PDB file of C-alpha atoms and ligand atoms in Angstrom:
ATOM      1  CA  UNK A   8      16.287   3.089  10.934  1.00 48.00           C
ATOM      2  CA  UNK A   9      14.946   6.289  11.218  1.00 49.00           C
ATOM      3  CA  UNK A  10      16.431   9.035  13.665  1.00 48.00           C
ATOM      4  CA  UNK A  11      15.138  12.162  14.924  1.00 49.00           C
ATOM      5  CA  UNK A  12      17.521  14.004  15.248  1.00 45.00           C
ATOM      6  CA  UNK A  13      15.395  17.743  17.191  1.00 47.00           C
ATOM      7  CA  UNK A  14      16.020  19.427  14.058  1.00 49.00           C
ATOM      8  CA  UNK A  15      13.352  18.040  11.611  1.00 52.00           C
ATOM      9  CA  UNK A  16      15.839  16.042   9.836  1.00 55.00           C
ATOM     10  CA  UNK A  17      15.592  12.442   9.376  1.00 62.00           C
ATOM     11  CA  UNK A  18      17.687   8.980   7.764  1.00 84.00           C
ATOM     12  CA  UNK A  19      15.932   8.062   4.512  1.00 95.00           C
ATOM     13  CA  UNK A  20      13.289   5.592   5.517  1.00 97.00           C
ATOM     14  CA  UNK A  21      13.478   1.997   3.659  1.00 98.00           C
ATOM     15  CA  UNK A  22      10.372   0.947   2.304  1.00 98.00           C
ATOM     16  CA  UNK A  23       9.620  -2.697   1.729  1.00 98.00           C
ATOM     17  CA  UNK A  24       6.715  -3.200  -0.314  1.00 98.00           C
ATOM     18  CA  UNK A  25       4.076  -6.523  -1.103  1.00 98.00           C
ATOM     19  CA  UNK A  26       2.845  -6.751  -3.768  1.00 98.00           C
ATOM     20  CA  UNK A  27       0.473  -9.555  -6.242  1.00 98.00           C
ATOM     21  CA  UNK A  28       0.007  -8.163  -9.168  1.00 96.00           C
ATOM     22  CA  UNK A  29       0.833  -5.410 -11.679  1.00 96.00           C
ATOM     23  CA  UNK A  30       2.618  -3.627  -9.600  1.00 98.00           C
ATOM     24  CA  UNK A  31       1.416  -0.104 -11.007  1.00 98.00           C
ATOM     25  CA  UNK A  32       1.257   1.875  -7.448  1.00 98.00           C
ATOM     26  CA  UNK A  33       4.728   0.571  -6.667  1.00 98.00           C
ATOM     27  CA  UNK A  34       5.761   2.365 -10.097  1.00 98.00           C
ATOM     28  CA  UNK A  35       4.436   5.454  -9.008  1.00 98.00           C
ATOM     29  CA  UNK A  36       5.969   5.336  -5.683  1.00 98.00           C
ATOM     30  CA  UNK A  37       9.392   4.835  -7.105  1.00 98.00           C
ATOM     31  CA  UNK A  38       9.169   7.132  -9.987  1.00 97.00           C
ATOM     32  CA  UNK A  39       8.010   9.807  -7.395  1.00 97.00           C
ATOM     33  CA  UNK A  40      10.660   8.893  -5.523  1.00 97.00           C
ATOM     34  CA  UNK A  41      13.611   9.234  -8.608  1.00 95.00           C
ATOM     35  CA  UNK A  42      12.152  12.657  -8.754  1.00 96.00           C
ATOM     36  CA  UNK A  43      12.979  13.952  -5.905  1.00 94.00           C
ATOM     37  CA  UNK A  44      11.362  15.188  -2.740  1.00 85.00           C
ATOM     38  CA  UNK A  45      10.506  11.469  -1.255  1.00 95.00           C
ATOM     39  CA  UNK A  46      13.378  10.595   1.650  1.00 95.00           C
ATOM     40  CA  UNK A  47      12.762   7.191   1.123  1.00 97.00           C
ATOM     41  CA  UNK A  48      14.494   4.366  -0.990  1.00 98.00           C
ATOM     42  CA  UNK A  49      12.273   0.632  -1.922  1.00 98.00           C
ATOM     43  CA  UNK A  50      14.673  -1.887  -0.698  1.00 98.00           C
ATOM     44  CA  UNK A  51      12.137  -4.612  -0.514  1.00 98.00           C
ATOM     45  CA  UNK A  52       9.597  -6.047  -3.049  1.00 98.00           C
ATOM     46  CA  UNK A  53       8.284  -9.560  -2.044  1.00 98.00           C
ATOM     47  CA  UNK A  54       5.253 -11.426  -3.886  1.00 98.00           C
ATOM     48  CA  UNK A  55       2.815 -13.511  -2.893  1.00 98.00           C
ATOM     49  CA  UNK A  56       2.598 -15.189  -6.725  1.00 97.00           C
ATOM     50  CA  UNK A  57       5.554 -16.085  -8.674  1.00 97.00           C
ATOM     51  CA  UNK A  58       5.244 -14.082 -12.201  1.00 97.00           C
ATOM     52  CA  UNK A  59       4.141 -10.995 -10.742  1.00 98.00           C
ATOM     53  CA  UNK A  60       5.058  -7.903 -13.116  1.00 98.00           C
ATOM     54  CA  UNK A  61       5.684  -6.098  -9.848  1.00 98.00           C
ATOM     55  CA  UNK A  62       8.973  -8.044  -9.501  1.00 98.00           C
ATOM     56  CA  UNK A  63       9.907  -7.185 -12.637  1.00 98.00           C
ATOM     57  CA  UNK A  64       9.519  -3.710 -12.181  1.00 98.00           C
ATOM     58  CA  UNK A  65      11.475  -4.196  -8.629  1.00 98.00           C
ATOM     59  CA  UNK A  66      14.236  -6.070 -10.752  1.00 97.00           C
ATOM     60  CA  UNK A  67      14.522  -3.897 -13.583  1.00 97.00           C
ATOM     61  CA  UNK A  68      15.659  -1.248 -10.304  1.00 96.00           C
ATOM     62  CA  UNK A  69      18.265  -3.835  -9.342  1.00 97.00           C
ATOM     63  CA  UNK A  70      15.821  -3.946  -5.708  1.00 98.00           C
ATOM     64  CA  UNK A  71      15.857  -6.849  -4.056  1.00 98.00           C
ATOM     65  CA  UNK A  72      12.665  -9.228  -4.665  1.00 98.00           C
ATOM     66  CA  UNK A  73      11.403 -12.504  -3.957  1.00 98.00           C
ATOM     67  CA  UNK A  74       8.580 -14.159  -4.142  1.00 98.00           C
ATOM     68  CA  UNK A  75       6.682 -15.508  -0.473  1.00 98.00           C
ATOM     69  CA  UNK A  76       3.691 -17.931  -1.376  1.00 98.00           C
ATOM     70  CA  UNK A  77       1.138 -18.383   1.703  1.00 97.00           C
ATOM     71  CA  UNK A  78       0.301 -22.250  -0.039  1.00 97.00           C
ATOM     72  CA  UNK A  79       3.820 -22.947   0.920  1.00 97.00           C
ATOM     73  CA  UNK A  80       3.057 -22.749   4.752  1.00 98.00           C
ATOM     74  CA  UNK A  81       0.907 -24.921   7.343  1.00 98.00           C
ATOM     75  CA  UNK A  82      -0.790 -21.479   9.018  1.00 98.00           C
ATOM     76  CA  UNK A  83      -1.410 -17.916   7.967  1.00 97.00           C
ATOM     77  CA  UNK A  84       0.546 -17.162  11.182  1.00 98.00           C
ATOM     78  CA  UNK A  85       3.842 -18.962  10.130  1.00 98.00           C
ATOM     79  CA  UNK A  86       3.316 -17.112   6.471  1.00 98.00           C
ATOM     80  CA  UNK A  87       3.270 -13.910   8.487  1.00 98.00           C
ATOM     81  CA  UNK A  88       6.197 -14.461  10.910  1.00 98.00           C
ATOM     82  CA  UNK A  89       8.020 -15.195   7.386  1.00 98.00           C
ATOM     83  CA  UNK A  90       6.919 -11.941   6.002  1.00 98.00           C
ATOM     84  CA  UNK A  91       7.555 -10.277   9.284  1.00 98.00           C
ATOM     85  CA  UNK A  92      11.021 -11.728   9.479  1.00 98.00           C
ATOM     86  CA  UNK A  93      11.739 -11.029   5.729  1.00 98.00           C
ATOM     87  CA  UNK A  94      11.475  -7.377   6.707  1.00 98.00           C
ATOM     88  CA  UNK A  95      12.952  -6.951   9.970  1.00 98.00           C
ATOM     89  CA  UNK A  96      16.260  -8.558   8.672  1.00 98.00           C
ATOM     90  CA  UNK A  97      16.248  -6.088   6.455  1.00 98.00           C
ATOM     91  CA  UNK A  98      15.342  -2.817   8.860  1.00 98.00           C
ATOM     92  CA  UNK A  99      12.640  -1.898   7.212  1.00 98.00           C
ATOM     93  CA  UNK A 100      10.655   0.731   7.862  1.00 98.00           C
ATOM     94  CA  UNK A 101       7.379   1.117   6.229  1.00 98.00           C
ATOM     95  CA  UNK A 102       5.702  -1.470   4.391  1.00 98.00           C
ATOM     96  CA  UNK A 103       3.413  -0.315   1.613  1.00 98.00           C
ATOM     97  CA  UNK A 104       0.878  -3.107   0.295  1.00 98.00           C
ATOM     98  CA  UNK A 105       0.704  -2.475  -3.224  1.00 97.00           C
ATOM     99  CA  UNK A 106      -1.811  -4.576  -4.861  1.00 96.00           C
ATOM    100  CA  UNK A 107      -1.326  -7.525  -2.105  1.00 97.00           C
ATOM    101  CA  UNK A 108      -3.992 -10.141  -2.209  1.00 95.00           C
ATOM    102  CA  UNK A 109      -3.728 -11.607   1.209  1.00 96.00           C
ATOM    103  CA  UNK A 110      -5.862 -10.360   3.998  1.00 94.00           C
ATOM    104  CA  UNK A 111      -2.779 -10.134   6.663  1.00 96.00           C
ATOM    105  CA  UNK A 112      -3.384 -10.706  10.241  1.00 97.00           C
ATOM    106  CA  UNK A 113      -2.555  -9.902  13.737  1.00 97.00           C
ATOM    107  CA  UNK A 114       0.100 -12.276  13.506  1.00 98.00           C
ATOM    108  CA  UNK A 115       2.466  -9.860  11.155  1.00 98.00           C
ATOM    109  CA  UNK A 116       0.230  -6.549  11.543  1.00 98.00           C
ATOM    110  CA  UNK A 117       0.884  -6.226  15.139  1.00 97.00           C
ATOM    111  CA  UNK A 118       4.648  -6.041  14.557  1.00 97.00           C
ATOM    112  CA  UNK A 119       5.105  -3.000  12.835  1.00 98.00           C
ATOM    113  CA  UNK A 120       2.352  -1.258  13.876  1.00 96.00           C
ATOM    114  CA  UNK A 121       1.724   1.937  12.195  1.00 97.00           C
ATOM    115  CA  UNK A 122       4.263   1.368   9.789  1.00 98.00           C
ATOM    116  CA  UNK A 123       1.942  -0.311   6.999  1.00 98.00           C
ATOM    117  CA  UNK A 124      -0.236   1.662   4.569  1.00 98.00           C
ATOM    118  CA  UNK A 125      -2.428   0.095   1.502  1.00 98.00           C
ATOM    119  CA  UNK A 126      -4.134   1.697  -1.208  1.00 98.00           C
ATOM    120  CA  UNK A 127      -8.101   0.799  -1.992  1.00 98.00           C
ATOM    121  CA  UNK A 128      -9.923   1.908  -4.812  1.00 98.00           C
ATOM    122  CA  UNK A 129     -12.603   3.401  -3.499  1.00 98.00           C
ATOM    123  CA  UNK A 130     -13.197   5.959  -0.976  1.00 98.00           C
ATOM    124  CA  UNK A 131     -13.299   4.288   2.555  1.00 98.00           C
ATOM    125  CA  UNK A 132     -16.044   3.608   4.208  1.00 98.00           C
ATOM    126  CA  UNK A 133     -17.649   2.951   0.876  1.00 98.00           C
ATOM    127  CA  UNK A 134     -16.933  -0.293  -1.122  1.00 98.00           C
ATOM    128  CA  UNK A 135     -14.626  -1.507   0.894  1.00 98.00           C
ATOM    129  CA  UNK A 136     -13.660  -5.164   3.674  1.00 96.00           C
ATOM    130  CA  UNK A 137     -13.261  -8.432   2.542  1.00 92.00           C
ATOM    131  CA  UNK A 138     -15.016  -8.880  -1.005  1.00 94.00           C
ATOM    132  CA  UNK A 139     -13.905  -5.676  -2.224  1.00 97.00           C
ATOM    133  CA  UNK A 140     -10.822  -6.090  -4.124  1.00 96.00           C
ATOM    134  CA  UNK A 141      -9.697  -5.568  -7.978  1.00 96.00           C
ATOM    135  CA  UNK A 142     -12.507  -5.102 -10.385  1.00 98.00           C
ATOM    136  CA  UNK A 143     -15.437  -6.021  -7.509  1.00 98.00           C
ATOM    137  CA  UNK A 144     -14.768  -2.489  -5.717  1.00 98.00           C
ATOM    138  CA  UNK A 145     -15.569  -0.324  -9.334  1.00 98.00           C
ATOM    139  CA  UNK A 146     -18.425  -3.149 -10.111  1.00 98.00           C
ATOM    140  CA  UNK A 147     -20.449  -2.265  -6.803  1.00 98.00           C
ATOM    141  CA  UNK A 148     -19.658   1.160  -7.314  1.00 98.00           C
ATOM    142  CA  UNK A 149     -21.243   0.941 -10.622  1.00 98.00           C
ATOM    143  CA  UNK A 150     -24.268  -0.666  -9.197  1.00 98.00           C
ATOM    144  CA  UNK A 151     -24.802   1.834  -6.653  1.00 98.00           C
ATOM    145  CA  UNK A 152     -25.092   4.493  -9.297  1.00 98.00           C
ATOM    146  CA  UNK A 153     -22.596   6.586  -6.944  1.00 98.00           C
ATOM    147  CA  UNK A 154     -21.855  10.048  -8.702  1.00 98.00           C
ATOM    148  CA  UNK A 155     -18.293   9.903  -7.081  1.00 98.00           C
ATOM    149  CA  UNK A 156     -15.813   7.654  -6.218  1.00 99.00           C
ATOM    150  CA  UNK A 157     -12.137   7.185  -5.607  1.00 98.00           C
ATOM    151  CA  UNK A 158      -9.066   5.880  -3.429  1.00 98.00           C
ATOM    152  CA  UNK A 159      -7.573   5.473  -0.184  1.00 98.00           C
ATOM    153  CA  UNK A 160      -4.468   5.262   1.109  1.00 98.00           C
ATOM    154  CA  UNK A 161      -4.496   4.144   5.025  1.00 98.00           C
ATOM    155  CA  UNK A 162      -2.916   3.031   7.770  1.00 98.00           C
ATOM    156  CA  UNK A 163      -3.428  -0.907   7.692  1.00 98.00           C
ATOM    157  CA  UNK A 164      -4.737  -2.303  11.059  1.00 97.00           C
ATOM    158  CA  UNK A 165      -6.007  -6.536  11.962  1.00 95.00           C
ATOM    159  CA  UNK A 166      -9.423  -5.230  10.644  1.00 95.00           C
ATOM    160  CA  UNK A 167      -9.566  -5.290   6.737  1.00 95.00           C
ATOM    161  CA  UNK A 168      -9.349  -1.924   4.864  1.00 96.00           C
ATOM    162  CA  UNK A 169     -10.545  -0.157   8.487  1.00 96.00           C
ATOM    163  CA  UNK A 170      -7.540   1.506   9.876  1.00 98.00           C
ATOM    164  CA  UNK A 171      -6.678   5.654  10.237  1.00 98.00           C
ATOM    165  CA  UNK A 172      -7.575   7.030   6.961  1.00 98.00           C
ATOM    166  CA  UNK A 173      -4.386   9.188   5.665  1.00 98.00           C
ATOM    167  CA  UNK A 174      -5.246  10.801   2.219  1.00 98.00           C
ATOM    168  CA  UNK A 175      -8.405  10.375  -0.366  1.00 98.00           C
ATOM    169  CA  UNK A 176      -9.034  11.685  -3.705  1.00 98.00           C
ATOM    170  CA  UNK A 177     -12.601  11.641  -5.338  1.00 98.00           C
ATOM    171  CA  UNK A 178     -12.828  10.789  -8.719  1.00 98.00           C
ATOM    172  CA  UNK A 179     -15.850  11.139 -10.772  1.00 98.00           C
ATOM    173  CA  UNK A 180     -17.911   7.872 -12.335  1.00 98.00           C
ATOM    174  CA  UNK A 181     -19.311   8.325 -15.919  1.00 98.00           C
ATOM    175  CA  UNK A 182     -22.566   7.617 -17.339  1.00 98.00           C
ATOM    176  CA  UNK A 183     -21.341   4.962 -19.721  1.00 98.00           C
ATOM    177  CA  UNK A 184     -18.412   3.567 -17.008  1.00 98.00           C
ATOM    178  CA  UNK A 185     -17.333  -0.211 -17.069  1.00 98.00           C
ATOM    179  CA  UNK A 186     -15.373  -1.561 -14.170  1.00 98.00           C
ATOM    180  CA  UNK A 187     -12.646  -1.318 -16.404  1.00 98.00           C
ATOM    181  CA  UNK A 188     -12.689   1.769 -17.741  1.00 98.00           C
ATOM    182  CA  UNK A 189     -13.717   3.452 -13.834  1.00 98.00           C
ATOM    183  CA  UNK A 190     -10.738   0.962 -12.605  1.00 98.00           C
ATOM    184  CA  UNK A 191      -8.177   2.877 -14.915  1.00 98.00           C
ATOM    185  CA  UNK A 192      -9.714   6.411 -13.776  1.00 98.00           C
ATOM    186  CA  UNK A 193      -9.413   5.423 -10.390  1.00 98.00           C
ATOM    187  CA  UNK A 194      -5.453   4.509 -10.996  1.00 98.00           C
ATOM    188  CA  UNK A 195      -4.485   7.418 -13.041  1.00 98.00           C
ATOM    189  CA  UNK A 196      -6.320  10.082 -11.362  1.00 98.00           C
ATOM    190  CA  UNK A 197      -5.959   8.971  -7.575  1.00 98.00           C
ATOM    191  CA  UNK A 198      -4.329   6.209  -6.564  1.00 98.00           C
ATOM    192  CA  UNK A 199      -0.709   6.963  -8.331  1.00 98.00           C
ATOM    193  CA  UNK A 200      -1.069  10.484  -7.043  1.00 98.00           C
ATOM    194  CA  UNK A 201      -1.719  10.477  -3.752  1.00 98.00           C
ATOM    195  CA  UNK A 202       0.098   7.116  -2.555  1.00 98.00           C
ATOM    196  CA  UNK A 203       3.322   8.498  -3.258  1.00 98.00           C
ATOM    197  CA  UNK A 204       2.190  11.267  -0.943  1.00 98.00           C
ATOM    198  CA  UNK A 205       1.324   9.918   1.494  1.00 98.00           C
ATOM    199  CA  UNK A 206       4.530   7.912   1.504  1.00 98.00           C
ATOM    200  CA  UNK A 207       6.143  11.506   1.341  1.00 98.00           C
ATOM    201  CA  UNK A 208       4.065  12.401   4.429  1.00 98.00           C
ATOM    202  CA  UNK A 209       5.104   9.256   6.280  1.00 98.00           C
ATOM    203  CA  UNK A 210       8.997   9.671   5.702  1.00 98.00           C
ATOM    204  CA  UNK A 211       8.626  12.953   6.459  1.00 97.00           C
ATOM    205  CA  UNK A 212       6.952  12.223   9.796  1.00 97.00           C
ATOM    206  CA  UNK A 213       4.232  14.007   9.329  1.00 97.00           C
ATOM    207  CA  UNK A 214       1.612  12.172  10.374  1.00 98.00           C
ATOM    208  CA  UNK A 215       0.111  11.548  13.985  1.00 97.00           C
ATOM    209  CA  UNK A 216      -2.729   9.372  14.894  1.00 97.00           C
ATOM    210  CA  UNK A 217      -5.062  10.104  17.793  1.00 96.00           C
ATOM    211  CA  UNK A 218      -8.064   7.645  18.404  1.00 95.00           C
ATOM    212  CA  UNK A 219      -7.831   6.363  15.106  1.00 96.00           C
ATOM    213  CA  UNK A 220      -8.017   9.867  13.212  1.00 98.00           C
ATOM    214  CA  UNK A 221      -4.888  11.019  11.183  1.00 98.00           C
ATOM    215  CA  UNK A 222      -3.502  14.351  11.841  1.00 97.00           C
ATOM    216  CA  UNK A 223      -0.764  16.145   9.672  1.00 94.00           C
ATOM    217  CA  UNK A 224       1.973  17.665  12.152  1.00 92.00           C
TER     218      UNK A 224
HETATM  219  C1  LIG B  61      -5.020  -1.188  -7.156  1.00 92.99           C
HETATM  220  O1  LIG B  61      -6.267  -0.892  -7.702  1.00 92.99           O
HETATM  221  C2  LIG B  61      -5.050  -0.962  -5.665  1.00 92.99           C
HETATM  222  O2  LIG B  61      -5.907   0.054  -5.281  1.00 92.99           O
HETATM  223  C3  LIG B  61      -5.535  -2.261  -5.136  1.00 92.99           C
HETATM  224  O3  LIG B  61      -4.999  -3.242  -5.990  1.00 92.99           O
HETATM  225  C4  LIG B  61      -4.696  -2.655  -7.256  1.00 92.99           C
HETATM  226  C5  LIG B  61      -3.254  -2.922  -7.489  1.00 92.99           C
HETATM  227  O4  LIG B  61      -2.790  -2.498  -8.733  1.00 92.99           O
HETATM  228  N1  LIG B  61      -5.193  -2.394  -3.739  1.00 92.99           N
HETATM  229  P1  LIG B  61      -1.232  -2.444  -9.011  1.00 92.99           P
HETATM  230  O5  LIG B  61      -0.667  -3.840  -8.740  1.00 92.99           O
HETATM  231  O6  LIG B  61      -0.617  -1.414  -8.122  1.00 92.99           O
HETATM  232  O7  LIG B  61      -1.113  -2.098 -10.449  1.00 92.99           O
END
């Protein structure tokens, strides 16, 4: 757990992180944080799909991993008192969604409130709520003929991809763009750099919230 200690000075936070898929923002969180600079350690990687490459990257770290399935439960609130207890047994701290496909409720949200941040491709309150995931978000971008685009990184509240915006980073769309190509922009460009950020930001508790706007102390 994290102390304050009056002097500025805090434990290293533990992140636990949930992931689906690739696992490519988790990478740059934990590369950013073998550099240096980041008091934080992942201790946590749990997957809603068995196969993931996330939880390969998590094993290849020797972090512990396993893999949660929502199927496997009667209600989304039992999946999320599993996730919920998952993490608390393990004291963590912040929970970064990382590519998770599972809208999460009040049920787990609620319990560690203000200690969960996700990443969307796009630059919130464009292209973004339920719908929007993966390739979807850089197809309706596309369609829109937007100049700009980007990613998010946010507090996560019971109201999908709508909580206190923490960092963004604009990212330009080309003429001849395909969701692919915009997707992989979108990554490199923005959403590896400033996630690990704002996970520096959060473990160096930085950040206030006041009627739903993010401040940096
Ligand atoms: C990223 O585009 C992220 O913005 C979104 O899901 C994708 C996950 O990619 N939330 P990865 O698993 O981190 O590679």
């Amino acid at each position: 757990m994290r102390l304050n200690t009056g002097q500025e000075t805090f434990d290293m936070i533990k992140i636990g992180a949930l992931v689906s898929g690739g696992g490519t923002n988790l990478q740059a969180i934990m590369d950013a944080i073998d550099k240096g600079g980041i008091n934080a350690e992942v201790a946590a990687v749990v997957s809603s799909k068995e196969g993931a490459y996330a939880l390969e990257r998590a094993k290849s770290r020797g972090i512990e991993n396993t893999v949660i399935r929502k199927k496997n439960f009667k209600t989304a609130e039992e999946y999320e008192l599993a996730l919920a207890e998952y993490f608390k047994e393990r004291d963590i701290d912040l929970i970064v969604l990382a590519g998770f496909m599972v809208i999460l409720g009040t049920t787990f949200v609620n319990q560690f409130e203000n200690r969960i941040i996700n990443i969307h491709p796009a630059l919130i309150p464009s292209f973004c709520g339920e719908g929007f995931y993966g390739l979807h978000v850089h197809e309706a971008a596309l369609k829109a003929g937007v100049k700009v685009t980007g990613a998010t990184v946010h507090f996560v509240t019971a109201e999908c991809d709508a909580g206190p915006i923490i960092l963004q980073k604009a990212v330009d769309v080309m003429d001849n763009d395909t969701p692919e190509t915009l997707q992989r922009r979108v990554m490199e460009q923005a959403e590896w750099v400033i996630y690990p950020k704002a996970v520096r930001l959060f473990a160096d508790n930085k950040l206030e919230i006041a009627d739903g706007i993010v401040k940096r102390r």
